[in-house]
């Protein structure tokens, strides 16, 4: 029987969820679910200098908000806990000592100053500095003396200097690295904490991780991890390294451009479902031309064989297209609920019927943060140019427009019932009676009451939303400007 698939998402709590990280989480989640396995959340916080208050909550909230629930993790527990590395602190040193015993690791007492000096000397000769195994050559007695005297130390891996190390990556195939490129990386730091480089191996083993899916930046250090697995006599997991999520062919998504984090998009008014749907496709394809997936459908369709080897370009226009489609599909009440705070930014207290406005806006909404600019005119008539009244198709110019507005004004003032149907019927009758084309009358009306050529809904819907009084006020304003 095959082993149960166990994947893990192992973020460092930085306070933000990078889209690349979120995609890594998704792939891990989808694969575990697809295979009927377990998805594990592990918090990698051994870099205490980088501690950020509330950062773990950002991870929990984002994953939950995206519908990725973990089977084992810090809050839900599980058989391999604790799942926060700092809480596992005492567990790593014995493993490192075991490697010291077997000759795969050694104590290093070099100070930062000494290392800097040797690095500078090396760079002066144009060479790349790699730890020179200085402390590997200390005698047992020298080491004991220093330990007894409390000299601060780190524990380093004793990497081979000859030969090569190979492994298989599901995405990138067979990888081979000459061992002389491997440095003697630090396993245990001076403060007793393990480095990521050590902890990931120990934890992935102890947590029974079968598939390690993570960012490409770990591709070239994986041989060093495999040497550790080998030294312990442990099975190496399957490796699935994922390409970087890029803004375009040459730029990564960056914090500075405000396009790197999940929260950047949510704040702009992208829907989580749209973002997830699109993000999964940046670096994976289903093998057919389907584009829309629910989470369950993704679980069904996902396969690690279809992960891409080339960098994924995160195209915001494409995301926006997905978002528009997802917004269209929302139930009307849900759309209203989501759009209300965006209406409020420009219409709060303006007595506009949000439910009707929402109906007019839903199919026109690409991203929620574009909504306020589209509806602002309802709250306040924008400054507009008289030229707007000139429209070839409607056969209007300022003069024709003035006549139309003067004709419509008393009609509107006397509409018996302020409903869209009634406004429509009365206006149509009056326009026909005046012998005008509909557009010749309705174009000037729309400009007069909205101050813009393009609006959600036409003149009648806008008039209804504004109310009779405001409609007449805006018409009067236009008539006097056209006089
Ligand atoms: N803590 C590492 C990171 O955030 C995790 C890498 C891994 O998945 O092994 O980059």
XYZ file of C-alpha atoms and ligand atoms in Angstrom:
493
model
C 0.000 0.000 0.000
C 1.219 3.486 -0.766
C 2.179 5.740 2.083
C -0.305 8.450 3.029
C 0.619 11.703 1.318
C 1.597 14.390 3.802
C 2.400 17.883 2.591
C 3.197 20.969 4.552
C 3.082 24.706 4.238
C 5.854 26.181 6.313
C 5.697 29.950 6.263
C 7.836 32.279 8.278
C 5.606 34.749 10.084
C 6.519 38.003 8.358
C 3.160 39.708 8.824
C 2.171 39.392 5.169
C 1.195 36.630 2.816
C 3.118 36.891 -0.421
C 1.221 35.626 -3.451
C 4.066 33.227 -4.184
C 3.685 31.814 -0.683
C -0.058 31.619 -1.017
C 0.315 29.684 -4.254
C 2.756 27.308 -2.534
C 0.158 26.773 0.184
C -2.496 26.102 -2.436
C -0.480 23.524 -4.304
C 0.374 21.753 -1.060
C -3.238 21.829 0.037
C -4.614 20.678 -3.298
C -2.173 17.830 -3.624
C -2.802 16.542 -0.108
C -6.562 16.657 -0.633
C -6.334 15.161 -4.087
C -4.393 12.217 -2.702
C -6.617 11.813 0.333
C -3.665 12.803 2.512
C -2.895 15.415 5.137
C -2.044 19.082 4.822
C 0.100 20.345 7.664
C 0.796 23.896 8.757
C 4.129 24.586 10.380
C 5.234 27.995 11.545
C 8.928 28.603 10.931
C 9.875 31.260 13.404
C 13.418 30.373 14.372
C 14.659 33.738 13.190
C 13.731 35.536 16.393
C 15.133 38.841 15.176
C 12.425 38.946 12.581
C 9.571 38.431 15.025
C 6.459 40.347 13.997
C 3.515 40.762 16.355
C 0.300 39.238 15.016
C 2.058 37.639 12.068
C 0.852 34.129 12.810
C -2.746 35.338 12.764
C -2.185 36.739 9.280
C -1.213 33.246 8.171
C -4.185 31.586 9.854
C -6.662 34.162 8.604
C -5.402 34.083 5.047
C -5.435 30.316 4.752
C -8.858 30.034 6.355
C -10.200 32.906 4.285
C -9.054 31.043 1.184
C -10.727 27.843 2.287
C -7.551 25.943 3.045
C -8.005 24.201 6.345
C -5.037 22.316 7.725
C -5.312 18.860 9.215
C -2.485 19.402 11.649
C -1.026 22.646 12.862
C -0.350 24.938 15.789
C -3.933 25.585 16.792
C -5.521 22.262 15.831
C -2.647 20.131 17.078
C -1.825 16.684 15.744
C 0.462 13.744 16.423
C 3.696 15.550 15.429
C 3.374 18.761 17.438
C 4.274 21.299 18.440
C 3.944 22.832 14.996
C 5.685 26.096 15.823
C 9.429 25.754 15.452
C 10.368 27.991 18.354
C 8.375 25.645 20.587
C 10.436 22.760 19.251
C 13.698 24.523 20.070
C 15.113 21.857 22.407
C 14.538 19.076 19.999
C 17.129 20.045 17.400
C 20.365 20.153 19.372
C 20.469 16.412 20.159
C 20.148 15.699 16.432
C 22.982 18.086 15.677
C 25.107 16.436 18.326
C 24.383 13.080 16.795
C 25.817 14.412 13.542
C 28.864 15.735 15.376
C 29.391 12.221 16.772
C 29.151 10.645 13.357
C 31.470 13.238 11.776
C 28.787 14.868 9.621
C 28.891 18.076 11.622
C 31.277 19.944 13.890
C 31.474 22.744 16.432
C 32.680 26.049 15.091
C 33.951 28.785 17.400
C 34.959 31.320 14.767
C 33.763 34.796 15.649
C 31.934 37.072 13.289
C 35.023 39.313 13.100
C 37.254 36.411 12.145
C 34.842 35.274 9.500
C 34.495 38.796 8.101
C 38.248 39.118 7.872
C 38.633 35.833 6.026
C 35.740 36.704 3.762
C 37.311 40.062 2.906
C 40.682 38.440 2.198
C 38.993 35.941 -0.055
C 37.012 38.580 -1.915
C 40.182 40.652 -2.355
C 41.547 37.725 -4.345
C 38.361 37.632 -6.354
C 37.232 34.344 -4.822
C 33.856 33.449 -3.377
C 34.101 32.861 0.366
C 33.023 29.529 1.683
C 33.641 28.507 5.260
C 37.151 27.043 5.235
C 36.523 24.200 7.713
C 38.866 25.951 10.115
C 37.229 24.483 13.213
C 36.914 21.012 11.737
C 40.579 20.654 12.514
C 40.356 21.396 16.227
C 41.278 18.468 18.455
C 38.738 16.847 20.757
C 40.522 18.428 23.715
C 40.506 21.908 22.191
C 36.808 21.609 21.526
C 36.033 20.384 25.044
C 38.090 23.191 26.535
C 36.181 25.814 24.609
C 32.839 24.258 25.428
C 33.775 24.107 29.108
C 34.860 27.736 29.008
C 31.513 28.683 27.546
C 32.899 30.001 24.266
C 29.923 30.660 21.969
C 29.659 28.211 19.133
C 27.622 27.180 16.162
C 27.341 23.698 14.728
C 28.132 23.354 11.049
C 27.482 20.641 8.561
C 30.625 18.907 7.359
C 29.881 18.855 3.661
C 31.999 16.712 1.358
C 34.377 18.613 -0.916
C 34.584 16.049 -3.668
C 32.156 14.178 -5.817
C 28.625 15.291 -6.508
C 25.161 15.000 -5.039
C 22.102 14.290 -7.153
C 18.421 14.172 -6.526
C 15.206 14.093 -8.462
C 12.796 16.977 -8.498
C 9.243 16.398 -9.737
C 9.219 19.675 -11.665
C 12.846 20.119 -12.664
C 13.911 16.514 -13.153
C 17.347 15.201 -12.225
C 19.503 17.752 -10.468
C 23.207 17.290 -9.848
C 25.443 19.598 -7.871
C 29.220 19.271 -7.453
C 29.955 18.911 -3.751
C 32.709 21.512 -3.818
C 30.008 24.149 -4.269
C 28.351 23.165 -0.981
C 29.331 25.256 2.010
C 29.439 24.009 5.570
C 26.152 25.579 6.502
C 25.271 26.404 10.076
C 22.824 23.940 11.612
C 22.564 25.343 15.125
C 23.046 29.049 15.738
C 24.794 30.687 18.668
C 21.471 31.275 20.389
C 20.781 27.541 20.276
C 18.100 27.887 17.617
C 18.313 25.723 14.535
C 18.688 27.416 11.166
C 15.985 26.906 8.566
C 18.512 24.699 6.780
C 18.576 22.265 9.672
C 15.071 22.560 11.045
C 13.390 21.875 7.722
C 15.091 18.478 7.510
C 14.430 17.463 11.098
C 10.837 18.634 11.014
C 9.972 17.259 7.604
C 11.273 13.911 8.783
C 9.608 13.952 12.189
C 6.341 15.133 10.682
C 6.423 12.385 8.095
C 6.288 14.793 5.166
C 6.218 12.817 1.929
C 6.257 15.727 -0.540
C 8.177 18.914 0.004
C 6.685 21.636 -2.184
C 8.384 24.960 -1.807
C 9.963 27.897 -3.570
C 12.689 27.600 -6.140
C 15.181 29.358 -3.886
C 15.676 26.047 -2.092
C 16.488 24.027 -5.197
C 20.236 24.420 -4.884
C 20.450 23.877 -1.122
C 18.481 20.657 -1.321
C 21.649 18.540 -1.885
C 22.862 19.730 1.508
C 19.567 18.679 3.059
C 19.815 15.307 1.391
C 23.269 14.795 2.864
C 21.681 15.321 6.264
C 18.894 12.819 5.549
C 21.544 10.372 4.458
C 23.672 10.965 7.538
C 20.675 10.163 9.718
C 19.713 7.204 7.565
C 16.302 8.737 6.803
C 14.281 8.545 3.598
C 14.424 11.634 1.443
C 11.005 13.146 0.602
C 9.816 13.845 -2.917
C 10.834 17.340 -3.954
C 8.553 19.660 -5.853
C 10.215 23.029 -6.343
C 7.972 25.767 -7.617
C 8.916 28.552 -9.972
C 8.749 32.151 -8.886
C 5.600 34.185 -9.374
C 6.631 37.186 -11.490
C 4.992 40.468 -12.432
C 6.492 40.207 -15.930
C 9.402 38.446 -17.592
C 11.996 40.353 -15.594
C 10.344 41.603 -12.407
C 9.244 39.783 -9.323
C 6.095 40.905 -7.586
C 7.333 43.407 -5.094
C 6.272 44.880 -1.835
C 7.220 48.308 -3.102
C 4.880 48.125 -6.077
C 2.049 47.056 -3.794
C 1.404 43.971 -5.866
C 3.070 41.247 -3.830
C 0.732 40.482 -0.980
C -2.610 38.780 -0.759
C -3.889 41.672 1.350
C -2.967 44.179 -1.401
C -5.504 42.549 -3.683
C -8.198 42.033 -1.107
C -7.954 45.679 -0.081
C -8.327 46.726 -3.713
C -11.504 44.732 -3.961
C -10.548 41.506 -5.644
C -12.556 38.486 -4.546
C -10.656 35.720 -2.813
C -12.272 33.095 -5.060
C -11.150 34.908 -8.203
C -7.661 35.369 -6.860
C -7.335 31.717 -5.896
C -8.718 30.556 -9.213
C -6.278 32.675 -11.161
C -3.302 32.119 -8.867
C -3.512 28.349 -9.229
C -3.251 28.750 -12.990
C -0.067 30.800 -12.678
C 2.253 27.813 -12.755
C -0.142 24.939 -13.293
C -2.620 23.977 -15.984
C -5.411 21.407 -15.958
C -4.413 19.953 -19.319
C -7.599 21.168 -20.999
C -9.107 24.566 -21.655
C -11.103 24.915 -18.458
C -10.476 28.179 -16.656
C -13.023 28.359 -13.862
C -12.669 26.169 -10.836
C -14.145 25.989 -7.392
C -11.838 24.718 -4.683
C -13.432 21.260 -4.912
C -12.952 21.204 -8.651
C -9.324 22.193 -8.182
C -8.805 19.328 -5.770
C -10.270 17.035 -8.390
C -8.204 18.430 -11.277
C -4.877 19.071 -9.591
C -1.749 17.099 -10.407
C 1.893 17.832 -9.655
C 2.870 16.561 -13.089
C 1.292 19.622 -14.654
C 3.253 22.157 -12.655
C 5.180 24.443 -14.932
C 8.929 24.730 -15.191
C 8.907 28.277 -16.481
C 8.293 31.271 -14.233
C 4.637 32.092 -13.734
C 3.623 35.558 -14.834
C 0.951 37.036 -12.630
C -0.993 39.184 -15.063
C -3.187 41.642 -13.188
C -5.366 42.208 -16.252
C -6.093 38.517 -16.395
C -6.855 38.506 -12.683
C -9.190 41.446 -13.240
C -10.964 39.507 -15.962
C -11.477 36.602 -13.569
C -12.636 38.984 -10.900
C -15.191 40.579 -13.211
C -16.591 37.163 -14.021
C -16.742 36.157 -10.366
C -18.471 39.397 -9.457
C -21.069 38.801 -12.172
C -21.829 35.405 -10.702
C -22.433 36.694 -7.184
C -25.993 36.513 -5.862
C -27.447 40.043 -5.896
C -27.639 40.263 -2.093
C -24.009 39.244 -1.776
C -22.941 41.828 -4.319
C -24.921 44.486 -2.468
C -23.285 43.531 0.792
C -19.803 43.703 -0.741
C -20.316 46.903 -2.699
C -21.957 48.875 0.114
C -18.737 50.036 1.801
C -17.454 51.185 -1.599
C -20.640 53.145 -2.258
C -20.330 54.617 1.216
C -16.976 56.141 0.369
C -18.688 58.659 -1.908
C -22.423 58.339 -1.282
C -22.787 58.051 2.476
C -25.738 60.174 3.597
C -26.748 61.009 0.027
C -30.034 59.138 0.029
C -29.269 56.933 -2.962
C -31.026 53.574 -3.249
C -28.080 51.188 -2.956
C -30.029 48.095 -3.947
C -31.023 49.590 -7.316
C -27.593 51.068 -7.848
C -26.072 47.696 -7.090
C -28.243 46.111 -9.792
C -26.928 48.639 -12.273
C -23.322 48.236 -11.140
C -22.900 44.498 -10.755
C -22.094 43.650 -14.362
C -19.968 46.777 -14.649
C -17.745 46.060 -11.667
C -14.275 44.802 -12.472
C -12.636 45.534 -9.139
C -14.457 47.095 -6.189
C -11.991 49.927 -5.775
C -13.114 51.281 -9.155
C -16.682 51.623 -7.928
C -16.448 54.956 -6.058
C -15.255 56.817 -9.150
C -18.084 55.319 -11.166
C -20.840 56.395 -8.800
C -19.428 59.585 -7.331
C -21.527 61.716 -9.714
C -24.659 60.609 -7.900
C -23.492 62.270 -4.733
C -22.175 65.362 -6.368
C -22.459 66.651 -9.915
C -18.936 66.770 -11.307
C -17.634 69.774 -13.210
C -18.154 69.003 -16.905
C -17.552 70.655 -20.249
C -20.423 71.964 -22.345
C -18.889 70.032 -25.263
C -20.289 66.873 -23.728
C -23.731 67.865 -24.998
C -22.472 67.502 -28.542
C -22.978 63.961 -29.724
C -23.140 62.927 -33.339
C -25.095 59.735 -32.885
C -27.750 61.439 -30.793
C -27.744 64.420 -33.159
C -27.208 66.831 -30.301
C -25.267 70.049 -29.804
C -25.591 72.671 -27.043
C -28.492 74.382 -28.746
C -30.500 71.215 -29.387
C -29.701 70.070 -25.865
C -31.010 73.235 -24.323
C -34.276 72.874 -26.215
C -34.608 69.254 -25.175
C -33.979 70.036 -21.513
C -36.463 72.890 -21.581
C -39.038 70.578 -23.093
C -38.344 67.839 -20.498
C -38.210 70.016 -17.417
C -41.950 70.574 -16.861
C -42.677 67.025 -17.903
C -40.388 65.694 -15.194
C -41.739 68.146 -12.681
C -45.192 66.682 -13.262
C -44.541 62.973 -13.457
C -47.352 61.582 -11.298
C -45.458 58.754 -9.703
C -41.687 58.673 -9.153
C -41.006 55.138 -10.371
C -38.741 54.133 -13.212
C -41.673 52.748 -15.171
C -43.668 55.909 -14.826
C -40.700 58.163 -15.584
C -40.018 56.063 -18.657
C -43.572 56.087 -19.968
C -44.184 59.765 -19.404
C -40.846 60.815 -20.937
C -41.320 58.607 -23.973
C -44.749 60.012 -24.606
C -43.526 63.589 -24.240
C -40.527 63.010 -26.508
C -42.753 61.446 -29.187
C -45.176 64.311 -28.926
C -42.342 66.796 -29.350
C -41.362 64.929 -32.530
C -37.852 64.255 -31.196
C -35.734 61.141 -31.445
C -35.346 59.454 -28.076
C -31.590 59.898 -28.054
C -31.843 63.568 -28.901
C -33.717 64.138 -25.675
C -32.190 61.490 -23.437
C -28.556 62.261 -24.217
C -28.785 65.837 -22.966
C -30.728 64.639 -19.949
C -28.056 62.119 -19.047
C -25.276 64.713 -19.423
C -27.196 67.296 -17.434
C -27.879 65.037 -14.487
C -24.644 63.060 -14.423
C -22.046 65.389 -15.928
C -20.515 62.452 -17.777
C -20.930 60.552 -21.008
C -20.796 57.102 -19.519
C -22.919 56.064 -16.556
C -24.213 52.876 -14.983
C -27.734 52.817 -16.352
C -29.278 55.465 -18.592
C -30.921 58.831 -18.003
C -34.107 57.305 -16.595
C -32.426 55.096 -14.009
C -30.155 57.948 -12.957
C -33.029 60.389 -12.648
C -34.887 57.912 -10.463
C -31.838 57.357 -8.245
C -31.249 61.092 -7.851
C -34.862 61.814 -7.047
C -37.069 64.400 -8.666
C -35.754 67.397 -6.807
C -32.093 66.777 -7.500
C -32.844 65.860 -11.106
C -34.618 69.179 -11.636
C -31.867 71.080 -9.871
C -29.228 69.579 -12.144
C -31.358 70.228 -15.226
C -31.808 73.873 -14.231
C -28.102 74.160 -13.755
C -27.508 72.784 -17.271
C -30.147 75.007 -18.871
C -28.598 78.104 -17.379
C -25.125 77.032 -18.507
C -26.448 76.430 -22.028
C -28.172 79.819 -22.188
N 9.997 29.116 6.016
C 10.387 28.938 4.660
C 9.910 30.149 3.870
O 9.021 30.847 4.316
C 9.734 27.691 4.132
C 10.396 27.028 3.032
C 9.894 25.602 2.925
O 8.736 25.435 2.530
O 10.628 24.686 3.244
O 10.464 30.427 2.827
